[in-house]
Amino acid sequence: MLDILYRDDHLIAIHKPSGLLVHRSPIAAQDERFAVQLLRDQIGQRVYPAHRLDRGTSGVLLFALDQATAGIIGKQFEAQQVGKRYLAIVRGHPPVQGIIDHPLRRKLDPVEYNRGIGHGGRDTRLPEDDDIDPESGTLAEGAAGLPARTRFRTLAHAELPYPVDRYPSSRYALVALAPETGRRHQLRRHLKHLSHPIIGDATYGKGRHNRLFQTLFNSHRLLLACVGLRLTHPHSAQPIIIDCPISPDFANVINQLGWSCHVNTLSMSFDS
């Protein structure tokens, strides 16, 4: 049973666990459980995802209960009118706060890549390096990428007496994130760009740090969670804020790092 965070006649939001796909995908053809299917079966009606969360990310996942509402909510997300708050555990000690203003190239998933999107440079570039020109829809060598901005605030630090890389100890931080744009893998790529990758990220992170967290804390997930959404109700025009508690597997790592005292300040205010 999925944990329902919010529900009315038009919208429903759940707490998606880490490891659950939003919907069926050829990328993971062997998977048989998806948020769309599980929620549909749970409430007995069709649901329409309003946005995406990566498979490894937990937290607030919003659905519309009819196509008209889905269209309105989709436009809010496209127009960057939905506030999003995330929490992550990252490598190192980032600045107290700041803005990551770093354009991102259009990232293709393997299905898009195999279908020939961006065809013309596939022989010399890896799929994750593909860049689509937003006007022509073709591969654009050397393009600067699409605008992408993320606000962040560092909430807590820890230093563990375990040597990783060339240092005698390892530093980590708890970070609140507020993406102002919605590029694919934006938070994960922005934190990598900042040289503070998210722990548990097999694509953009560091394997040695990921393995340390597996050994010390039995953590085998991406330590990234969507802890809140703010939007305007598509029919009443009233503001809605949907908060999500930290999942037990994420909270376990927070507690073992001695950050439980920060539990009331984990998320970044929408107004900050």
Short mmCIF file of C-alpha atoms in Angstrom, two decimals:
data_model
loop_
_atom_site.label_atom_id
_atom_site.label_comp_id
_atom_site.label_asym_id
_atom_site.label_seq_id
_atom_site.Cartn_x
_atom_site.Cartn_y
_atom_site.Cartn_z
CA MET A 1 0.00 0.00 0.00
CA LEU A 2 1.34 3.39 -1.00
CA ASP A 3 1.30 6.15 1.61
CA ILE A 4 -1.15 8.85 0.46
CA LEU A 5 -0.05 12.36 1.46
CA TYR A 6 -2.87 14.39 -0.13
CA ARG A 7 -6.14 13.68 -1.94
CA ASP A 8 -9.14 15.60 -3.24
CA ASP A 9 -11.49 15.19 -6.20
CA HIS A 10 -8.81 16.12 -8.73
CA LEU A 11 -5.36 15.41 -7.27
CA ILE A 12 -3.62 12.74 -5.25
CA ALA A 13 -0.04 12.68 -3.94
CA ILE A 14 1.86 9.71 -2.58
CA HIS A 15 5.16 9.06 -0.84
CA LYS A 16 7.08 7.15 -3.49
CA PRO A 17 9.68 4.80 -2.00
CA SER A 18 13.19 4.66 -3.39
CA GLY A 19 13.56 1.98 -6.07
CA LEU A 20 10.02 2.25 -7.45
CA LEU A 21 9.58 3.36 -11.07
CA VAL A 22 6.84 5.89 -11.78
CA HIS A 23 5.53 3.96 -14.78
CA ARG A 24 6.41 1.05 -17.04
CA SER A 25 9.54 1.66 -19.07
CA PRO A 26 11.52 -0.32 -21.66
CA ILE A 27 14.61 0.74 -19.71
CA ALA A 28 13.57 -1.66 -16.92
CA ALA A 29 11.48 -4.16 -18.83
CA GLN A 30 11.92 -6.79 -16.12
CA ASP A 31 10.16 -4.68 -13.46
CA GLU A 32 6.56 -5.57 -12.67
CA ARG A 33 5.66 -2.94 -10.05
CA PHE A 34 5.15 0.73 -10.88
CA ALA A 35 3.70 3.67 -8.97
CA VAL A 36 1.01 4.29 -11.60
CA GLN A 37 -0.18 0.69 -11.52
CA LEU A 38 -0.01 0.32 -7.73
CA LEU A 39 -1.89 3.56 -7.05
CA ARG A 40 -4.52 2.78 -9.69
CA ASP A 41 -5.17 -0.59 -8.10
CA GLN A 42 -5.14 0.88 -4.60
CA ILE A 43 -7.78 3.57 -5.19
CA GLY A 44 -9.68 1.86 -8.01
CA GLN A 45 -9.37 4.55 -10.67
CA ARG A 46 -7.02 5.76 -13.34
CA VAL A 47 -4.26 8.19 -12.37
CA TYR A 48 -2.06 10.51 -14.45
CA PRO A 49 1.50 11.35 -13.30
CA ALA A 50 2.02 15.10 -13.05
CA HIS A 51 5.83 14.94 -12.91
CA ARG A 52 8.72 12.51 -12.63
CA LEU A 53 10.99 11.30 -9.88
CA ASP A 54 14.03 9.20 -10.67
CA ARG A 55 13.73 5.58 -9.68
CA GLY A 56 16.14 5.99 -6.76
CA THR A 57 14.55 9.20 -5.45
CA SER A 58 11.89 8.94 -2.77
CA GLY A 59 9.29 11.50 -1.72
CA VAL A 60 6.29 13.43 -3.00
CA LEU A 61 4.87 12.17 -6.29
CA LEU A 62 1.80 14.00 -7.59
CA PHE A 63 -0.93 12.57 -9.84
CA ALA A 64 -4.04 14.02 -11.46
CA LEU A 65 -7.27 12.03 -11.34
CA ASP A 66 -8.53 13.15 -14.76
CA GLN A 67 -7.03 14.25 -18.07
CA ALA A 68 -8.16 17.87 -17.86
CA THR A 69 -6.48 18.33 -14.49
CA ALA A 70 -3.37 16.56 -15.76
CA GLY A 71 -3.13 19.09 -18.60
CA ILE A 72 -3.39 22.08 -16.26
CA ILE A 73 -0.86 20.70 -13.78
CA GLY A 74 1.50 19.77 -16.59
CA LYS A 75 1.51 23.37 -17.78
CA GLN A 76 2.33 24.56 -14.24
CA PHE A 77 5.37 22.28 -14.14
CA GLU A 78 6.45 23.36 -17.64
CA ALA A 79 6.12 27.03 -16.68
CA GLN A 80 8.21 26.43 -13.53
CA GLN A 81 5.29 27.50 -11.33
CA VAL A 82 5.56 24.51 -8.96
CA GLY A 83 7.90 24.86 -5.99
CA LYS A 84 9.95 21.76 -5.19
CA ARG A 85 12.05 21.01 -2.12
CA TYR A 86 14.55 18.16 -1.86
CA LEU A 87 16.91 16.76 0.73
CA ALA A 88 20.21 15.06 -0.08
CA ILE A 89 23.30 13.68 1.60
CA VAL A 90 26.39 14.65 -0.37
CA ARG A 91 30.11 14.11 -0.31
CA GLY A 92 32.25 16.89 1.18
CA HIS A 93 31.36 20.16 2.88
CA PRO A 94 29.55 22.51 0.46
CA PRO A 95 29.19 26.26 1.10
CA VAL A 96 26.54 27.38 3.58
CA GLN A 97 24.19 28.30 0.76
CA GLY A 98 24.21 29.35 -2.84
CA ILE A 99 22.80 28.98 -6.36
CA ILE A 100 24.07 26.50 -8.93
CA ASP A 101 23.49 28.27 -12.25
CA HIS A 102 24.86 25.74 -14.71
CA PRO A 103 23.25 24.96 -18.10
CA LEU A 104 22.66 21.27 -18.77
CA ARG A 105 22.69 19.46 -22.07
CA ARG A 106 19.60 17.46 -22.95
CA LYS A 107 20.21 13.98 -21.53
CA LEU A 108 18.87 11.05 -23.53
CA ASP A 109 17.84 7.83 -21.88
CA PRO A 110 18.87 4.58 -23.64
CA VAL A 111 15.47 4.18 -25.30
CA GLU A 112 15.58 7.66 -26.86
CA TYR A 113 19.16 7.06 -27.91
CA ASN A 114 18.39 3.75 -29.60
CA ARG A 115 15.43 5.30 -31.42
CA GLY A 116 17.83 7.68 -33.13
CA ILE A 117 17.09 10.93 -31.27
CA GLY A 118 20.20 12.98 -31.75
CA HIS A 119 21.28 10.79 -34.65
CA GLY A 120 24.36 12.09 -36.40
CA GLY A 121 27.02 11.92 -33.72
CA ARG A 122 26.33 8.70 -31.91
CA ASP A 123 29.48 6.99 -33.14
CA THR A 124 31.76 9.45 -31.37
CA ARG A 125 29.78 10.42 -28.26
CA LEU A 126 28.35 8.47 -25.35
CA PRO A 127 24.57 8.60 -24.79
CA GLU A 128 24.95 10.65 -21.60
CA ASP A 129 26.84 13.31 -23.56
CA ASP A 130 24.14 13.82 -26.17
CA ASP A 131 22.84 17.33 -26.62
CA ILE A 132 19.64 18.20 -28.47
CA ASP A 133 19.21 21.58 -30.11
CA PRO A 134 15.82 22.79 -28.77
CA GLU A 135 14.88 24.34 -32.14
CA SER A 136 15.96 21.70 -34.64
CA GLY A 137 15.64 18.66 -32.39
CA THR A 138 18.95 17.32 -33.68
CA LEU A 139 22.30 16.68 -32.06
CA ALA A 140 24.13 19.94 -31.54
CA GLU A 141 27.87 19.62 -31.05
CA GLY A 142 29.28 22.20 -28.68
CA ALA A 143 25.93 23.69 -27.69
CA ALA A 144 25.89 25.39 -24.30
CA GLY A 145 22.90 23.44 -23.01
CA LEU A 146 19.60 24.54 -21.50
CA PRO A 147 19.35 26.96 -18.56
CA ALA A 148 19.28 25.17 -15.19
CA ARG A 149 19.28 26.68 -11.69
CA THR A 150 19.24 25.09 -8.25
CA ARG A 151 19.22 26.84 -4.88
CA PHE A 152 20.85 24.98 -2.01
CA ARG A 153 21.44 25.32 1.72
CA THR A 154 23.78 23.19 3.83
CA LEU A 155 22.05 22.01 7.02
CA ALA A 156 24.63 19.82 8.77
CA HIS A 157 28.13 18.35 8.45
CA ALA A 158 29.85 15.15 9.52
CA GLU A 159 33.37 13.80 9.29
CA LEU A 160 33.95 10.05 9.49
CA PRO A 161 37.32 8.50 10.45
CA TYR A 162 37.51 6.38 7.32
CA PRO A 163 40.01 7.07 4.54
CA VAL A 164 38.47 7.35 1.09
CA ASP A 165 40.44 8.65 -1.87
CA ARG A 166 43.64 10.35 -0.67
CA TYR A 167 42.29 11.81 2.58
CA PRO A 168 42.56 10.23 6.07
CA SER A 169 38.89 10.96 6.81
CA SER A 170 35.68 11.47 4.84
CA ARG A 171 33.36 14.48 4.96
CA TYR A 172 29.64 14.54 4.24
CA ALA A 173 26.80 17.05 4.43
CA LEU A 174 23.04 17.23 4.61
CA VAL A 175 21.77 19.66 1.97
CA ALA A 176 18.37 21.18 1.17
CA LEU A 177 17.76 21.78 -2.54
CA ALA A 178 15.21 23.84 -4.45
CA PRO A 179 15.40 23.39 -8.24
CA GLU A 180 14.13 26.40 -10.15
CA THR A 181 14.13 24.48 -13.45
CA GLY A 182 13.28 20.87 -14.21
CA ARG A 183 16.00 19.35 -16.37
CA ARG A 184 16.49 15.59 -16.38
CA HIS A 185 18.68 14.51 -13.45
CA GLN A 186 19.19 18.20 -12.66
CA LEU A 187 19.95 17.87 -8.94
CA ARG A 188 22.25 14.90 -9.41
CA ARG A 189 24.14 16.60 -12.23
CA HIS A 190 24.31 19.96 -10.46
CA LEU A 191 25.72 18.41 -7.29
CA LYS A 192 28.31 16.59 -9.37
CA HIS A 193 29.18 19.91 -11.05
CA LEU A 194 29.63 21.43 -7.57
CA SER A 195 32.03 18.54 -6.74
CA HIS A 196 29.65 17.35 -4.01
CA PRO A 197 27.89 14.36 -5.61
CA ILE A 198 24.93 12.71 -3.91
CA ILE A 199 25.71 9.56 -1.97
CA GLY A 200 24.26 6.43 -3.55
CA ASP A 201 24.30 7.90 -7.07
CA ALA A 202 25.73 5.14 -9.26
CA THR A 203 25.80 7.39 -12.36
CA TYR A 204 27.12 10.74 -11.14
CA GLY A 205 28.54 9.83 -7.74
CA LYS A 206 31.66 8.16 -6.40
CA GLY A 207 31.62 4.38 -6.01
CA ARG A 208 34.00 4.31 -3.05
CA HIS A 209 31.83 6.67 -1.01
CA ASN A 210 28.69 4.80 -2.02
CA ARG A 211 30.24 1.53 -0.87
CA LEU A 212 31.29 3.08 2.45
CA PHE A 213 27.66 4.00 3.18
CA GLN A 214 26.58 0.49 2.22
CA THR A 215 29.09 -0.96 4.68
CA LEU A 216 28.57 1.47 7.56
CA PHE A 217 24.83 2.16 7.34
CA ASN A 218 23.45 -0.64 5.12
CA SER A 219 22.30 2.11 2.75
CA HIS A 220 21.82 0.85 -0.80
CA ARG A 221 19.77 3.73 -2.18
CA LEU A 222 20.20 7.17 -3.71
CA LEU A 223 20.12 9.56 -0.75
CA LEU A 224 17.86 12.09 -2.42
CA ALA A 225 14.23 12.77 -1.45
CA CYS A 226 11.53 15.20 -2.53
CA VAL A 227 10.24 16.52 0.79
CA GLY A 228 7.73 19.08 -0.43
CA LEU A 229 5.72 20.51 -3.33
CA ARG A 230 3.95 23.86 -3.56
CA LEU A 231 1.42 24.50 -6.32
CA THR A 232 -1.78 26.31 -7.16
CA HIS A 233 -4.84 24.07 -7.21
CA PRO A 234 -5.89 23.75 -10.87
CA HIS A 235 -9.60 24.30 -10.10
CA SER A 236 -9.92 26.26 -6.86
CA ALA A 237 -6.79 28.39 -7.48
CA GLN A 238 -5.91 27.95 -3.79
CA PRO A 239 -2.28 27.35 -2.80
CA ILE A 240 -1.40 23.80 -1.79
CA ILE A 241 1.71 22.70 0.10
CA ILE A 242 2.33 18.95 0.30
CA ASP A 243 5.00 17.88 2.79
CA CYS A 244 6.53 14.41 2.93
CA PRO A 245 8.27 12.78 5.91
CA ILE A 246 11.71 11.30 5.53
CA SER A 247 11.49 7.58 4.73
CA PRO A 248 12.85 5.16 7.38
CA ASP A 249 15.86 4.06 5.28
CA PHE A 250 16.89 7.70 4.73
CA ALA A 251 16.17 8.65 8.35
CA ASN A 252 18.36 5.77 9.55
CA VAL A 253 21.40 7.29 7.81
CA ILE A 254 20.56 10.76 9.14
CA ASN A 255 20.33 9.41 12.69
CA GLN A 256 23.59 7.46 12.46
CA LEU A 257 25.39 10.57 11.22
CA GLY A 258 24.15 12.45 14.28
CA TRP A 259 21.83 14.78 12.39
CA SER A 260 18.54 13.83 14.05
CA CYS A 261 18.53 17.14 15.94
CA HIS A 262 18.02 18.85 12.57
CA VAL A 263 14.81 16.97 11.86
CA ASN A 264 12.67 20.12 12.16
CA THR A 265 14.83 22.11 9.74
CA LEU A 266 15.44 19.49 7.07
CA SER A 267 13.53 21.15 4.24
CA MET A 268 14.21 24.48 2.62
CA SER A 269 11.46 27.05 2.94
CA PHE A 270 9.72 27.88 -0.33
CA ASP A 271 10.26 31.54 0.50
CA SER A 272 13.98 31.31 1.25
#
